[in-house]
Coordinates of C-alpha atoms and ligand atoms in Angstrom, one line a residue:
M852 CA 34.5 26.6 58.0
T853 CA 34.8 22.5 56.5
P854 CA 36.6 22.6 53.4
T855 CA 34.7 21.6 50.1
T856 CA 35.8 18.4 48.4
P857 CA 36.5 19.6 44.8
V858 CA 34.1 18.0 42.3
T859 CA 35.0 16.2 39.0
P860 CA 32.9 17.1 36.2
A861 CA 31.6 13.6 34.4
P862 CA 33.2 13.1 31.7
R863 CA 31.5 14.4 28.6
P864 CA 29.7 12.0 26.3
A865 CA 31.3 11.4 22.9
R866 CA 29.5 13.6 20.6
T867 CA 26.9 11.5 18.4
P868 CA 27.9 11.7 14.8
P869 CA 25.3 13.7 12.8
L870 CA 22.9 12.0 10.4
A871 CA 23.9 10.9 7.2
E872 CA 22.8 13.1 4.7
P873 CA 20.7 11.0 2.3
S874 CA 23.4 9.0 0.0
G875 CA 22.0 10.7 -3.2
W876 CA 19.7 10.3 -5.8
H877 CA 19.0 7.4 -8.6
E878 CA 17.3 7.2 -11.8
I879 CA 14.5 4.6 -11.9
R880 CA 12.6 3.2 -14.8
L881 CA 9.5 1.2 -14.2
T882 CA 5.8 0.9 -15.4
V883 CA 3.1 2.7 -13.5
N884 CA -0.5 1.9 -14.2
G885 CA 0.8 1.0 -17.8
A886 CA 2.7 3.7 -18.9
P887 CA 6.6 4.0 -18.7
V888 CA 8.0 6.4 -16.1
T889 CA 11.6 7.4 -15.7
A890 CA 12.7 9.4 -12.5
Q891 CA 15.2 10.8 -10.5
V892 CA 14.6 9.9 -6.9
E893 CA 16.3 10.3 -3.6
S894 CA 17.6 7.2 -1.6
R895 CA 14.7 7.7 1.2
L896 CA 11.9 8.8 -1.1
L897 CA 9.2 6.3 0.0
L898 CA 7.0 4.7 -2.7
S899 CA 4.0 6.3 -1.4
D900 CA 5.4 9.9 -1.2
F901 CA 7.0 8.9 -5.3
L902 CA 3.2 8.0 -6.6
R903 CA 1.6 10.8 -4.6
D904 CA 3.2 14.3 -4.7
R905 CA 5.5 12.9 -7.6
L906 CA 3.0 11.5 -9.8
R907 CA 0.2 12.7 -8.5
L908 CA -1.3 9.6 -8.2
T909 CA -3.4 10.6 -4.8
G910 CA -5.8 7.9 -4.7
T911 CA -3.1 5.6 -2.4
H912 CA -3.9 7.2 0.8
V913 CA -1.6 7.0 3.9
G914 CA -3.1 6.3 7.0
C915 CA -0.8 5.0 9.6
E916 CA 2.9 5.5 7.7
H917 CA 3.9 2.3 9.5
G918 CA 2.8 -0.6 7.5
V919 CA -0.3 -1.0 9.8
C920 CA -3.3 -0.1 8.3
G921 CA -2.6 -1.4 5.0
A922 CA -4.9 2.1 3.4
C923 CA -1.5 2.4 1.0
T924 CA -1.7 -0.8 -1.0
V925 CA -0.5 -0.6 -4.4
L926 CA 0.6 -3.9 -6.6
V927 CA 4.1 -4.3 -7.5
D928 CA 4.3 -6.8 -10.1
G929 CA 1.0 -8.1 -8.9
A930 CA 2.0 -8.5 -5.0
P931 CA 0.1 -6.6 -2.7
V932 CA 2.7 -4.1 -1.6
R933 CA 2.6 -1.0 1.2
S934 CA 3.6 1.9 -0.1
C935 CA 4.4 3.2 2.8
L936 CA 7.0 0.5 3.6
T937 CA 8.6 0.4 0.4
L938 CA 11.1 3.1 -1.3
A939 CA 10.6 4.1 -4.3
V940 CA 14.6 2.9 -5.7
Q941 CA 13.7 -0.5 -4.8
C942 CA 10.8 -0.5 -8.0
E943 CA 13.6 -0.1 -10.5
G944 CA 12.0 -2.3 -13.3
A945 CA 8.5 -3.0 -11.3
E946 CA 4.8 -2.8 -13.2
L947 CA 3.2 -1.0 -10.6
R948 CA -0.5 -0.9 -10.4
T949 CA -2.5 1.8 -8.0
V950 CA -6.1 2.0 -7.4
E951 CA -6.2 4.7 -10.6
S952 CA -5.5 1.8 -12.8
L953 CA -9.3 0.4 -12.1
A954 CA -11.2 1.5 -14.5
P955 CA -9.9 4.4 -15.8
G956 CA -11.4 7.2 -17.8
D957 CA -14.9 5.5 -18.8
A958 CA -14.1 2.2 -18.5
P959 CA -16.8 0.0 -16.8
L960 CA -16.0 -1.1 -13.0
T961 CA -13.7 -4.0 -12.2
P962 CA -15.8 -6.9 -10.1
V963 CA -14.2 -5.8 -7.5
Q964 CA -14.9 -2.3 -7.6
R965 CA -18.7 -3.4 -8.7
A966 CA -18.8 -5.8 -5.5
F967 CA -17.7 -3.2 -3.1
H968 CA -20.3 -0.7 -4.6
E969 CA -23.0 -3.2 -4.2
C970 CA -22.1 -4.5 -1.3
H971 CA -22.1 -1.3 0.4
G972 CA -18.4 -2.2 1.2
M973 CA -16.9 1.3 1.9
Q974 CA -18.7 4.1 4.2
C975 CA -15.7 7.3 4.5
G976 CA -13.3 5.5 1.9
F977 CA -10.4 5.9 3.4
C978 CA -9.5 2.5 3.4
T979 CA -10.7 1.8 0.1
P980 CA -8.2 2.1 -2.4
G981 CA -5.8 -0.2 0.0
F982 CA -8.9 -2.9 0.1
L983 CA -9.6 -2.7 -3.7
M984 CA -6.0 -3.1 -4.5
T985 CA -6.1 -6.4 -2.1
A986 CA -8.7 -7.7 -3.2
T987 CA -8.1 -7.0 -7.2
A988 CA -4.7 -9.4 -6.9
L989 CA -7.0 -12.6 -4.8
T990 CA -9.3 -12.0 -8.2
E991 CA -6.1 -12.3 -10.2
Q992 CA -4.7 -15.3 -8.8
D993 CA -5.0 -18.8 -10.7
A994 CA -7.0 -20.3 -8.5
R995 CA -9.9 -19.1 -5.9
P996 CA -8.1 -18.7 -2.5
D997 CA -9.8 -20.2 0.3
D998 CA -11.7 -18.6 3.4
T999 CA -7.6 -19.1 4.9
E1000 CA -6.2 -17.0 2.4
V1001 CA -8.9 -14.6 2.3
A1002 CA -9.1 -13.6 5.6
D1003 CA -4.9 -13.8 5.9
A1004 CA -5.2 -11.2 3.2
L1005 CA -7.9 -8.7 5.0
S1006 CA -6.2 -9.0 8.3
G1007 CA -3.8 -6.9 6.5
H1008 CA -6.2 -3.7 6.2
L1009 CA -8.4 -1.7 9.1
C1010 CA -11.7 0.1 8.4
R1011 CA -12.5 2.6 11.0
C1012 CA -16.1 2.7 9.4
T1013 CA -17.5 -0.5 8.2
G1014 CA -17.0 -2.9 10.6
Y1015 CA -15.8 -5.6 7.6
R1016 CA -19.0 -7.5 7.2
N1017 CA -19.8 -5.5 4.2
I1018 CA -16.1 -5.7 3.0
R1019 CA -16.1 -9.4 3.5
R1020 CA -19.6 -9.6 1.4
A1021 CA -18.1 -7.4 -1.5
L1022 CA -15.1 -9.4 -1.9
G1023 CA -17.1 -12.7 -1.6
Q1024 CA -19.0 -11.6 -4.4
A1025 CA -15.8 -10.4 -6.4
L1026 CA -14.7 -14.1 -6.1
D1027 CA -17.9 -15.7 -7.0
A1028 CA -17.9 -13.6 -10.3
T1029 CA -14.4 -14.1 -10.9
Y1030 CA -14.2 -17.6 -10.7
A1031 CA -17.7 -18.6 -11.9
D1032 CA -16.0 -20.4 -14.5
A1033 CA -13.2 -21.8 -12.8
E1034 CA -12.7 -25.5 -12.5
P1035 CA -13.9 -27.2 -8.9
E1036 CA -11.1 -28.5 -7.3
E1037 CA -10.3 -31.7 -7.2
Ligands
LIG2009 S1 0.1 4.0 5.4 FE1 1.2 2.2 5.0 S2 0.1 0.6 5.7 FE2 -0.2 2.2 6.3
LIG2010 S1 -14.7 3.0 5.1 FE1 -13.8 4.5 6.4 S2 -12.4 4.0 7.4 FE2 -12.7 2.2 5.7

């Protein structure tokens, strides 16, 4: 009988340290849709979850959850931000606006909302809150954005229904209405 060669077991890989527990809780103070908000939040809490689950502002939709679709866009200090890529703690001291801030209660539709309505800029509506917030930011600039800026802004949003044509028409109508009285640029 041939003697068998002793087999030396391979060394066991070093044990992976366990994932760290959330590093803690923080008090944040911010303004959401014009109202002051103070909240205790975990370090890792996403802004989208904070808005939807803690503040019950479910108009902000969550689609891809990794910054691709734009459905979760809100305005932070006037700038469109993807709330699925933003931590709630990053908004300390900020002024936030969600889609619920547009025409609250019985207020008339904003020019952007009216244009999306009149141009049929939506079908299922899942992407619409994100488009509305980005479009709102475009109508709040000092000067009318040019075609490149508009295309850049829209490129951050996905819509699976409309084919974008009516969304672009709606945005054009909203910009026409907003900047109608603006001085033409030299
Ligand atoms: S859910 Fe945030 S970009 Fe898609
Ligand atoms: S209207 Fe359905 S995804 Fe845009």
